[in-house]
């Protein structure tokens, strides 16, 4: 990082009371978010939760109906003009008639203190594709080219909207390895829970335009307590299983049984006594996905 | 204004097949063919102008016009494909984006004029006064400005997928009605009234001033300036409108 962006309050990003409606749809209905420099934050939520609209307002691409956006203490436009923000948009296309190197060079030429184009391509893992026409890239390669364009201004804050869409598992892992090496403040929107779990310091969960949970992965996970027990039980009877001590929820598919347990030890002992045929037993902690589902459906029921 | 960005943008245009064919190869080849057919060494129009010289100026104008027009129109592709959104994440302002397109359009129309003029001077034996050469090169170049603005307007209005068809038809019509391919003198009265409404007719008139003392020169300059201002203003309005919606 060459620039030293500082805000009076030390925040990389500060969103206050952000709102945006499209007609009757409240895409963003009051979002407050404070990101300190160096944090890697995942913005998580189902489709239509308001993630992309929030990102667009953060970048000054959409004007909020109400609320305030500050990036390193400036307006988004000023922060971008000063070269503090690099962003990878979901729908931003590449120029079909240029090579990857030329596309990145065009963006670099517009910034005041860009990094060398070759460095950006290397960091994005596409140094070998510099001379490839953008029209001849695979989906994953296109995403990496977009990442190189986000990176070439050498930003303090990287904003990534669904960055690993169209990447296969191996490419995705590599992408994140590259990302972590850059050591910048990162805000990324995703719907891959494992990505948030593995790569974010902090998870912000959105639903229906609001932040419904904000904390470390462990914090979010603690919203769902207990463990999950799976087993194979011949002639499993849901009524019998839900009467077992410590069991809160039962799902039966043929002889495959999943029990959500408040007390998995008690449930296991009772299960083995009541159903001697029970076998292939596994007990796991609830995952971030369980927390995600619990939090998003809980909200929907309200 | 950023020279490196300009250079990269010009390179994109110049190496495209469309530019090569319509702005470089076709004007030069047509010039050689037509002057072979009608030119002869001493062929002259009734007004005394050399046919070969007139063809040279017309083909220079045609090349410059299609270069300027199609460069501006390519905005449609960048608009549809989301590249403009990417550019909004750079320090470049929206108005600089538009100005840059006009400058690029003007820069890439230079090779068209130079190539045809060179062919005329070296291979076709066209001789003009010093002032005539200035009008046939620098004068034509400046006269291409309304077509850069017009191209921009097309690019901001037409969706990208219908662009090739629209561009093909509009540059053909402008060339025909402008008297670039067939001299305006042979047109019947009703047609010449339509021709005089096009910017390309006056662009050709501007070029013809290189050959003789054209009494319509001032009118030509005024009409071309008016087209530039009108197309430029409408483009700016459209662009501001689309930026506000986003």
mmCIF file of N, CA and C in Angstrom, chain A residues 84-203:
data_model
loop_
_atom_site.group_PDB
_atom_site.id
_atom_site.type_symbol
_atom_site.label_atom_id
_atom_site.label_comp_id
_atom_site.label_asym_id
_atom_site.label_seq_id
_atom_site.Cartn_x
_atom_site.Cartn_y
_atom_site.Cartn_z
ATOM 1 N N UNK A 84 -8.162 5.398 -3.228
ATOM 2 C CA UNK A 84 -8.177 4.562 -2.029
ATOM 3 C C UNK A 84 -9.043 3.317 -2.168
ATOM 4 N N UNK A 85 -9.867 3.283 -3.222
ATOM 5 C CA UNK A 85 -10.848 2.204 -3.328
ATOM 6 C C UNK A 85 -10.694 1.456 -4.647
ATOM 7 N N UNK A 86 -10.609 0.144 -4.556
ATOM 8 C CA UNK A 86 -10.664 -0.687 -5.746
ATOM 9 C C UNK A 86 -11.885 -1.575 -5.612
ATOM 10 N N UNK A 87 -12.602 -1.770 -6.705
ATOM 11 C CA UNK A 87 -13.825 -2.557 -6.585
ATOM 12 C C UNK A 87 -13.999 -3.496 -7.755
ATOM 13 N N UNK A 88 -14.590 -4.610 -7.442
ATOM 14 C CA UNK A 88 -14.879 -5.626 -8.443
ATOM 15 C C UNK A 88 -16.388 -5.802 -8.444
ATOM 16 N N UNK A 89 -17.004 -5.366 -9.532
ATOM 17 C CA UNK A 89 -18.462 -5.386 -9.590
ATOM 18 C C UNK A 89 -18.956 -6.657 -10.240
ATOM 19 N N UNK A 90 -20.169 -7.037 -9.873
ATOM 20 C CA UNK A 90 -20.741 -8.259 -10.427
ATOM 21 C C UNK A 90 -20.959 -8.147 -11.934
ATOM 22 N N UNK A 91 -21.458 -6.974 -12.363
ATOM 23 C CA UNK A 91 -21.915 -6.864 -13.747
ATOM 24 C C UNK A 91 -20.978 -6.044 -14.625
ATOM 25 N N UNK A 92 -19.820 -5.663 -14.107
ATOM 26 C CA UNK A 92 -18.930 -4.845 -14.925
ATOM 27 C C UNK A 92 -18.241 -5.728 -15.958
ATOM 28 N N UNK A 93 -18.414 -5.393 -17.213
ATOM 29 C CA UNK A 93 -17.873 -6.224 -18.273
ATOM 30 C C UNK A 93 -16.443 -5.826 -18.596
ATOM 31 N N UNK A 94 -15.793 -6.704 -19.313
ATOM 32 C CA UNK A 94 -14.480 -6.385 -19.851
ATOM 33 C C UNK A 94 -14.687 -5.944 -21.290
ATOM 34 N N UNK A 95 -13.714 -5.241 -21.832
ATOM 35 C CA UNK A 95 -13.815 -4.829 -23.228
ATOM 36 C C UNK A 95 -13.432 -6.012 -24.105
ATOM 37 N N UNK A 96 -14.390 -6.462 -24.895
ATOM 38 C CA UNK A 96 -14.181 -7.667 -25.703
ATOM 39 C C UNK A 96 -13.046 -7.492 -26.712
ATOM 40 N N UNK A 97 -12.825 -6.249 -27.158
ATOM 41 C CA UNK A 97 -11.839 -6.036 -28.221
ATOM 42 C C UNK A 97 -10.431 -5.758 -27.684
ATOM 43 N N UNK A 98 -10.225 -5.915 -26.394
ATOM 44 C CA UNK A 98 -8.878 -5.686 -25.863
ATOM 45 C C UNK A 98 -8.350 -6.970 -25.224
ATOM 46 N N UNK A 99 -7.039 -6.990 -24.995
ATOM 47 C CA UNK A 99 -6.473 -8.096 -24.237
ATOM 48 C C UNK A 99 -6.615 -7.779 -22.750
ATOM 49 N N UNK A 100 -6.399 -8.795 -21.930
ATOM 50 C CA UNK A 100 -6.475 -8.623 -20.484
ATOM 51 C C UNK A 100 -5.507 -7.523 -20.047
ATOM 52 N N UNK A 101 -4.290 -7.580 -20.584
ATOM 53 C CA UNK A 101 -3.278 -6.590 -20.216
ATOM 54 C C UNK A 101 -3.708 -5.174 -20.580
ATOM 55 N N UNK A 102 -4.323 -5.026 -21.756
ATOM 56 C CA UNK A 102 -4.763 -3.697 -22.195
ATOM 57 C C UNK A 102 -5.907 -3.160 -21.337
ATOM 58 N N UNK A 103 -6.854 -4.042 -21.002
ATOM 59 C CA UNK A 103 -7.963 -3.618 -20.140
ATOM 60 C C UNK A 103 -7.437 -3.078 -18.822
ATOM 61 N N UNK A 104 -6.528 -3.830 -18.225
ATOM 62 C CA UNK A 104 -5.991 -3.411 -16.935
ATOM 63 C C UNK A 104 -5.154 -2.137 -17.108
ATOM 64 N N UNK A 105 -4.439 -2.044 -18.231
ATOM 65 C CA UNK A 105 -3.631 -0.847 -18.490
ATOM 66 C C UNK A 105 -4.507 0.395 -18.672
ATOM 67 N N UNK A 106 -5.672 0.222 -19.307
ATOM 68 C CA UNK A 106 -6.605 1.349 -19.477
ATOM 69 C C UNK A 106 -7.040 1.891 -18.117
ATOM 70 N N UNK A 107 -7.398 0.982 -17.226
ATOM 71 C CA UNK A 107 -7.822 1.410 -15.887
ATOM 72 C C UNK A 107 -6.640 2.035 -15.147
ATOM 73 N N UNK A 108 -5.472 1.403 -15.268
ATOM 74 C CA UNK A 108 -4.286 1.926 -14.581
ATOM 75 C C UNK A 108 -3.967 3.344 -15.048
ATOM 76 N N UNK A 109 -4.144 3.584 -16.363
ATOM 77 C CA UNK A 109 -3.793 4.887 -16.922
ATOM 78 C C UNK A 109 -4.654 6.003 -16.336
ATOM 79 N N UNK A 110 -5.817 5.652 -15.818
ATOM 80 C CA UNK A 110 -6.721 6.671 -15.283
ATOM 81 C C UNK A 110 -6.444 6.998 -13.820
ATOM 82 N N UNK A 111 -5.654 6.153 -13.168
ATOM 83 C CA UNK A 111 -5.364 6.389 -11.754
ATOM 84 C C UNK A 111 -4.047 7.136 -11.580
ATOM 85 N N UNK A 112 -3.945 7.831 -10.460
ATOM 86 C CA UNK A 112 -2.763 8.669 -10.258
ATOM 87 C C UNK A 112 -1.533 7.871 -9.860
ATOM 88 N N UNK A 113 -1.718 6.908 -8.954
ATOM 89 C CA UNK A 113 -0.554 6.144 -8.511
ATOM 90 C C UNK A 113 -0.815 4.649 -8.639
ATOM 91 N N UNK A 114 -0.954 4.164 -9.873
ATOM 92 C CA UNK A 114 -1.249 2.738 -10.027
ATOM 93 C C UNK A 114 -0.017 1.880 -9.769
ATOM 94 N N UNK A 115 -0.249 0.606 -9.518
ATOM 95 C CA UNK A 115 0.876 -0.328 -9.477
ATOM 96 C C UNK A 115 1.142 -0.769 -10.924
ATOM 97 N N UNK A 116 2.339 -1.312 -11.185
ATOM 98 C CA UNK A 116 2.588 -1.788 -12.550
ATOM 99 C C UNK A 116 1.554 -2.836 -12.946
ATOM 100 N N UNK A 117 1.107 -2.771 -14.208
ATOM 101 C CA UNK A 117 0.072 -3.685 -14.684
ATOM 102 C C UNK A 117 0.490 -5.140 -14.458
ATOM 103 N N UNK A 118 1.760 -5.429 -14.718
ATOM 104 C CA UNK A 118 2.243 -6.809 -14.563
ATOM 105 C C UNK A 118 2.074 -7.285 -13.120
ATOM 106 N N UNK A 119 2.274 -6.377 -12.160
ATOM 107 C CA UNK A 119 2.124 -6.763 -10.748
ATOM 108 C C UNK A 119 0.677 -7.109 -10.424
ATOM 109 N N UNK A 120 -0.238 -6.300 -10.978
ATOM 110 C CA UNK A 120 -1.660 -6.560 -10.723
ATOM 111 C C UNK A 120 -2.075 -7.894 -11.322
ATOM 112 N N UNK A 121 -1.580 -8.183 -12.533
ATOM 113 C CA UNK A 121 -1.913 -9.457 -13.181
ATOM 114 C C UNK A 121 -1.340 -10.623 -12.379
ATOM 115 N N UNK A 122 -0.116 -10.458 -11.892
ATOM 116 C CA UNK A 122 0.498 -11.525 -11.101
ATOM 117 C C UNK A 122 -0.283 -11.765 -9.815
ATOM 118 N N UNK A 123 -0.649 -10.672 -9.143
ATOM 119 C CA UNK A 123 -1.388 -10.811 -7.892
ATOM 120 C C UNK A 123 -2.739 -11.479 -8.111
ATOM 121 N N UNK A 124 -3.314 -11.265 -9.307
ATOM 122 C CA UNK A 124 -4.608 -11.886 -9.605
ATOM 123 C C UNK A 124 -4.434 -13.286 -10.188
ATOM 124 N N UNK A 125 -3.177 -13.701 -10.354
ATOM 125 C CA UNK A 125 -2.916 -15.053 -10.840
ATOM 126 C C UNK A 125 -3.152 -15.226 -12.332
ATOM 127 N N UNK A 126 -3.047 -14.138 -13.098
ATOM 128 C CA UNK A 126 -3.287 -14.256 -14.540
ATOM 129 C C UNK A 126 -2.159 -13.628 -15.354
ATOM 130 N N UNK A 127 -0.940 -13.670 -14.804
ATOM 131 C CA UNK A 127 0.192 -13.098 -15.532
ATOM 132 C C UNK A 127 0.343 -13.738 -16.910
ATOM 133 N N UNK A 128 -0.021 -15.022 -17.015
ATOM 134 C CA UNK A 128 0.134 -15.735 -18.289
ATOM 135 C C UNK A 128 -0.961 -15.389 -19.294
ATOM 136 N N UNK A 129 -1.993 -14.652 -18.842
ATOM 137 C CA UNK A 129 -3.112 -14.337 -19.745
ATOM 138 C C UNK A 129 -3.054 -12.899 -20.257
ATOM 139 N N UNK A 130 -1.956 -12.195 -20.013
ATOM 140 C CA UNK A 130 -1.882 -10.777 -20.364
ATOM 141 C C UNK A 130 -2.241 -10.514 -21.821
ATOM 142 N N UNK A 131 -1.843 -11.388 -22.720
ATOM 143 C CA UNK A 131 -2.064 -11.149 -24.145
ATOM 144 C C UNK A 131 -3.314 -11.838 -24.694
ATOM 145 N N UNK A 132 -4.112 -12.406 -23.811
ATOM 146 C CA UNK A 132 -5.339 -13.087 -24.236
ATOM 147 C C UNK A 132 -6.452 -12.072 -24.417
ATOM 148 N N UNK A 133 -7.211 -12.204 -25.520
ATOM 149 C CA UNK A 133 -8.388 -11.342 -25.726
ATOM 150 C C UNK A 133 -9.418 -11.604 -24.633
ATOM 151 N N UNK A 134 -10.027 -10.543 -24.137
ATOM 152 C CA UNK A 134 -11.014 -10.697 -23.067
ATOM 153 C C UNK A 134 -12.201 -11.544 -23.505
ATOM 154 N N UNK A 135 -12.497 -11.542 -24.825
ATOM 155 C CA UNK A 135 -13.630 -12.325 -25.305
ATOM 156 C C UNK A 135 -13.338 -13.819 -25.249
ATOM 157 N N UNK A 136 -12.075 -14.182 -25.005
ATOM 158 C CA UNK A 136 -11.728 -15.601 -25.014
ATOM 159 C C UNK A 136 -11.321 -16.107 -23.639
ATOM 160 N N UNK A 137 -11.919 -15.538 -22.602
ATOM 161 C CA UNK A 137 -11.612 -15.975 -21.242
ATOM 162 C C UNK A 137 -12.742 -16.853 -20.716
ATOM 163 N N UNK A 138 -12.398 -17.779 -19.825
ATOM 164 C CA UNK A 138 -13.429 -18.548 -19.140
ATOM 165 C C UNK A 138 -14.045 -17.670 -18.050
ATOM 166 N N UNK A 139 -15.148 -18.122 -17.482
ATOM 167 C CA UNK A 139 -15.814 -17.348 -16.436
ATOM 168 C C UNK A 139 -14.882 -17.008 -15.269
ATOM 169 N N UNK A 140 -14.144 -17.997 -14.820
ATOM 170 C CA UNK A 140 -13.236 -17.779 -13.700
ATOM 171 C C UNK A 140 -12.106 -16.827 -14.057
ATOM 172 N N UNK A 141 -11.611 -16.946 -15.299
ATOM 173 C CA UNK A 141 -10.530 -16.057 -15.742
ATOM 174 C C UNK A 141 -11.025 -14.614 -15.838
ATOM 175 N N UNK A 142 -12.281 -14.448 -16.275
ATOM 176 C CA UNK A 142 -12.850 -13.101 -16.335
ATOM 177 C C UNK A 142 -12.896 -12.480 -14.947
ATOM 178 N N UNK A 143 -13.300 -13.286 -13.962
ATOM 179 C CA UNK A 143 -13.364 -12.768 -12.597
ATOM 180 C C UNK A 143 -11.972 -12.317 -12.134
ATOM 181 N N UNK A 144 -10.960 -13.080 -12.502
ATOM 182 C CA UNK A 144 -9.611 -12.709 -12.101
ATOM 183 C C UNK A 144 -9.150 -11.450 -12.809
ATOM 184 N N UNK A 145 -9.558 -11.295 -14.067
ATOM 185 C CA UNK A 145 -9.211 -10.068 -14.795
ATOM 186 C C UNK A 145 -9.870 -8.866 -14.125
ATOM 187 N N UNK A 146 -11.128 -9.041 -13.693
ATOM 188 C CA UNK A 146 -11.808 -7.966 -12.971
ATOM 189 C C UNK A 146 -11.106 -7.670 -11.662
ATOM 190 N N UNK A 147 -10.621 -8.729 -11.023
ATOM 191 C CA UNK A 147 -9.895 -8.531 -9.765
ATOM 192 C C UNK A 147 -8.621 -7.722 -10.017
ATOM 193 N N UNK A 148 -7.933 -8.039 -11.110
ATOM 194 C CA UNK A 148 -6.713 -7.281 -11.446
ATOM 195 C C UNK A 148 -7.049 -5.802 -11.664
ATOM 196 N N UNK A 149 -8.204 -5.522 -12.294
ATOM 197 C CA UNK A 149 -8.602 -4.128 -12.514
ATOM 198 C C UNK A 149 -8.911 -3.425 -11.192
ATOM 199 N N UNK A 150 -9.458 -4.189 -10.224
ATOM 200 C CA UNK A 150 -9.747 -3.606 -8.914
ATOM 201 C C UNK A 150 -8.460 -3.312 -8.160
ATOM 202 N N UNK A 151 -7.462 -4.143 -8.410
ATOM 203 C CA UNK A 151 -6.227 -4.092 -7.633
ATOM 204 C C UNK A 151 -5.232 -3.065 -8.169
ATOM 205 N N UNK A 152 -5.330 -2.737 -9.453
ATOM 206 C CA UNK A 152 -4.249 -2.008 -10.119
ATOM 207 C C UNK A 152 -4.086 -0.578 -9.599
ATOM 208 N N UNK A 153 -5.141 -0.029 -8.955
ATOM 209 C CA UNK A 153 -4.980 1.319 -8.390
ATOM 210 C C UNK A 153 -4.304 1.252 -7.022
ATOM 211 N N UNK A 154 -3.901 0.068 -6.603
ATOM 212 C CA UNK A 154 -3.219 -0.117 -5.325
ATOM 213 C C UNK A 154 -4.047 0.457 -4.175
ATOM 214 N N UNK A 155 -5.274 -0.033 -4.012
ATOM 215 C CA UNK A 155 -6.209 0.593 -3.070
ATOM 216 C C UNK A 155 -5.974 0.167 -1.624
ATOM 217 N N UNK A 156 -6.481 0.981 -0.700
ATOM 218 C CA UNK A 156 -6.466 0.622 0.720
ATOM 219 C C UNK A 156 -7.672 -0.241 1.057
ATOM 220 N N UNK A 157 -8.759 0.005 0.328
ATOM 221 C CA UNK A 157 -9.992 -0.764 0.548
ATOM 222 C C UNK A 157 -10.378 -1.470 -0.742
ATOM 223 N N UNK A 158 -10.605 -2.766 -0.629
ATOM 224 C CA UNK A 158 -11.101 -3.540 -1.773
ATOM 225 C C UNK A 158 -12.550 -3.917 -1.509
ATOM 226 N N UNK A 159 -13.404 -3.625 -2.472
ATOM 227 C CA UNK A 159 -14.812 -3.988 -2.349
ATOM 228 C C UNK A 159 -15.119 -4.990 -3.446
ATOM 229 N N UNK A 160 -15.584 -6.155 -3.056
ATOM 230 C CA UNK A 160 -15.772 -7.232 -4.025
ATOM 231 C C UNK A 160 -17.193 -7.744 -3.933
ATOM 232 N N UNK A 161 -17.910 -7.655 -5.050
ATOM 233 C CA UNK A 161 -19.288 -8.137 -5.059
ATOM 234 C C UNK A 161 -19.308 -9.518 -5.703
ATOM 235 N N UNK A 162 -19.562 -10.528 -4.909
ATOM 236 C CA UNK A 162 -19.591 -11.926 -5.383
ATOM 237 C C UNK A 162 -18.349 -12.244 -6.216
ATOM 238 N N UNK A 163 -17.158 -12.121 -5.642
ATOM 239 C CA UNK A 163 -15.944 -12.223 -6.458
ATOM 240 C C UNK A 163 -15.676 -13.602 -7.035
ATOM 241 N N UNK A 164 -16.161 -14.652 -6.390
ATOM 242 C CA UNK A 164 -15.751 -15.989 -6.843
ATOM 243 C C UNK A 164 -16.846 -16.714 -7.600
ATOM 244 N N UNK A 165 -17.901 -15.982 -7.975
ATOM 245 C CA UNK A 165 -18.913 -16.564 -8.858
ATOM 246 C C UNK A 165 -18.215 -17.054 -10.120
ATOM 247 N N UNK A 166 -18.610 -18.200 -10.627
ATOM 248 C CA UNK A 166 -18.052 -18.771 -11.856
ATOM 249 C C UNK A 166 -16.641 -19.318 -11.676
ATOM 250 N N UNK A 167 -16.149 -19.397 -10.435
ATOM 251 C CA UNK A 167 -14.848 -20.042 -10.231
ATOM 252 C C UNK A 167 -15.088 -21.445 -9.682
ATOM 253 N N UNK A 168 -14.245 -22.392 -10.113
ATOM 254 C CA UNK A 168 -14.367 -23.715 -9.514
ATOM 255 C C UNK A 168 -13.680 -23.716 -8.148
ATOM 256 N N UNK A 169 -13.827 -24.818 -7.430
ATOM 257 C CA UNK A 169 -13.394 -24.849 -6.031
ATOM 258 C C UNK A 169 -11.909 -24.522 -5.880
ATOM 259 N N UNK A 170 -11.099 -25.138 -6.746
ATOM 260 C CA UNK A 170 -9.656 -24.947 -6.639
ATOM 261 C C UNK A 170 -9.276 -23.502 -6.932
ATOM 262 N N UNK A 171 -9.874 -22.924 -7.989
ATOM 263 C CA UNK A 171 -9.603 -21.544 -8.370
ATOM 264 C C UNK A 171 -10.016 -20.599 -7.251
ATOM 265 N N UNK A 172 -11.152 -20.920 -6.624
ATOM 266 C CA UNK A 172 -11.658 -20.070 -5.558
ATOM 267 C C UNK A 172 -10.676 -20.029 -4.387
ATOM 268 N N UNK A 173 -10.169 -21.209 -4.064
ATOM 269 C CA UNK A 173 -9.217 -21.284 -2.960
ATOM 270 C C UNK A 173 -7.968 -20.458 -3.271
ATOM 271 N N UNK A 174 -7.478 -20.595 -4.497
ATOM 272 C CA UNK A 174 -6.295 -19.843 -4.931
ATOM 273 C C UNK A 174 -6.551 -18.342 -4.877
ATOM 274 N N UNK A 175 -7.753 -17.962 -5.347
ATOM 275 C CA UNK A 175 -8.129 -16.553 -5.347
ATOM 276 C C UNK A 175 -8.021 -15.982 -3.944
ATOM 277 N N UNK A 176 -8.557 -16.698 -2.970
ATOM 278 C CA UNK A 176 -8.542 -16.181 -1.609
ATOM 279 C C UNK A 176 -7.153 -16.177 -1.006
ATOM 280 N N UNK A 177 -6.338 -17.153 -1.405
ATOM 281 C CA UNK A 177 -4.946 -17.136 -0.937
ATOM 282 C C UNK A 177 -4.270 -15.867 -1.412
ATOM 283 N N UNK A 178 -4.493 -15.527 -2.699
ATOM 284 C CA UNK A 178 -3.919 -14.305 -3.261
ATOM 285 C C UNK A 178 -4.425 -13.079 -2.523
ATOM 286 N N UNK A 179 -5.717 -13.082 -2.219
ATOM 287 C CA UNK A 179 -6.351 -11.969 -1.530
ATOM 288 C C UNK A 179 -5.750 -11.714 -0.161
ATOM 289 N N UNK A 180 -5.536 -12.811 0.579
ATOM 290 C CA UNK A 180 -5.043 -12.634 1.944
ATOM 291 C C UNK A 180 -3.633 -12.078 1.961
ATOM 292 N N UNK A 181 -2.879 -12.352 0.903
ATOM 293 C CA UNK A 181 -1.513 -11.828 0.851
ATOM 294 C C UNK A 181 -1.490 -10.319 0.703
ATOM 295 N N UNK A 182 -2.561 -9.708 0.173
ATOM 296 C CA UNK A 182 -2.511 -8.278 -0.091
ATOM 297 C C UNK A 182 -2.602 -7.443 1.182
ATOM 298 N N UNK A 183 -3.190 -7.975 2.246
ATOM 299 C CA UNK A 183 -3.226 -7.278 3.531
ATOM 300 C C UNK A 183 -4.003 -5.986 3.549
ATOM 301 N N UNK A 184 -5.031 -5.871 2.710
ATOM 302 C CA UNK A 184 -5.829 -4.643 2.675
ATOM 303 C C UNK A 184 -7.118 -4.813 3.455
ATOM 304 N N UNK A 185 -7.818 -3.697 3.627
ATOM 305 C CA UNK A 185 -9.169 -3.776 4.155
ATOM 306 C C UNK A 185 -10.051 -4.335 3.037
ATOM 307 N N UNK A 186 -10.844 -5.340 3.355
ATOM 308 C CA UNK A 186 -11.650 -5.979 2.316
ATOM 309 C C UNK A 186 -13.092 -6.094 2.786
ATOM 310 N N UNK A 187 -14.006 -5.696 1.925
ATOM 311 C CA UNK A 187 -15.425 -5.982 2.145
ATOM 312 C C UNK A 187 -15.894 -6.806 0.971
ATOM 313 N N UNK A 188 -16.342 -8.020 1.236
ATOM 314 C CA UNK A 188 -16.833 -8.816 0.109
ATOM 315 C C UNK A 188 -18.228 -9.359 0.363
ATOM 316 N N UNK A 189 -19.044 -9.252 -0.675
ATOM 317 C CA UNK A 189 -20.382 -9.823 -0.621
ATOM 318 C C UNK A 189 -20.304 -11.218 -1.203
ATOM 319 N N UNK A 190 -20.969 -12.159 -0.573
ATOM 320 C CA UNK A 190 -20.905 -13.526 -1.069
ATOM 321 C C UNK A 190 -22.158 -14.271 -0.638
ATOM 322 N N UNK A 191 -22.446 -15.363 -1.345
ATOM 323 C CA UNK A 191 -23.441 -16.254 -0.777
ATOM 324 C C UNK A 191 -22.839 -17.624 -0.481
ATOM 325 N N UNK A 192 -21.496 -17.712 -0.587
ATOM 326 C CA UNK A 192 -20.829 -18.942 -0.162
ATOM 327 C C UNK A 192 -20.477 -18.825 1.317
ATOM 328 N N UNK A 193 -21.150 -19.617 2.135
ATOM 329 C CA UNK A 193 -20.909 -19.530 3.569
ATOM 330 C C UNK A 193 -19.509 -19.970 3.939
ATOM 331 N N UNK A 194 -19.015 -20.992 3.225
ATOM 332 C CA UNK A 194 -17.684 -21.494 3.598
ATOM 333 C C UNK A 194 -16.624 -20.428 3.344
ATOM 334 N N UNK A 195 -16.880 -19.579 2.342
ATOM 335 C CA UNK A 195 -15.930 -18.499 2.071
ATOM 336 C C UNK A 195 -15.876 -17.517 3.228
ATOM 337 N N UNK A 196 -17.059 -17.141 3.688
ATOM 338 C CA UNK A 196 -17.140 -16.223 4.817
ATOM 339 C C UNK A 196 -16.458 -16.853 6.025
ATOM 340 N N UNK A 197 -16.738 -18.127 6.223
ATOM 341 C CA UNK A 197 -16.212 -18.831 7.386
ATOM 342 C C UNK A 197 -14.687 -18.893 7.357
ATOM 343 N N UNK A 198 -14.134 -19.168 6.167
ATOM 344 C CA UNK A 198 -12.689 -19.380 6.091
ATOM 345 C C UNK A 198 -11.889 -18.103 5.982
ATOM 346 N N UNK A 199 -12.454 -17.091 5.337
ATOM 347 C CA UNK A 199 -11.595 -15.969 4.958
ATOM 348 C C UNK A 199 -11.936 -14.649 5.632
ATOM 349 N N UNK A 200 -13.099 -14.565 6.288
ATOM 350 C CA UNK A 200 -13.471 -13.277 6.873
ATOM 351 C C UNK A 200 -13.127 -13.220 8.350
ATOM 352 N N UNK A 201 -12.699 -12.031 8.803
ATOM 353 C CA UNK A 201 -12.522 -11.812 10.237
ATOM 354 C C UNK A 201 -13.886 -11.605 10.874
ATOM 355 N N UNK A 202 -14.797 -11.163 10.040
ATOM 356 C CA UNK A 202 -16.072 -10.707 10.572
ATOM 357 C C UNK A 202 -17.154 -10.953 9.537
ATOM 358 N N UNK A 203 -18.328 -11.295 10.008
ATOM 359 C CA UNK A 203 -19.438 -11.582 9.104
ATOM 360 C C UNK A 203 -20.586 -10.626 9.410
#
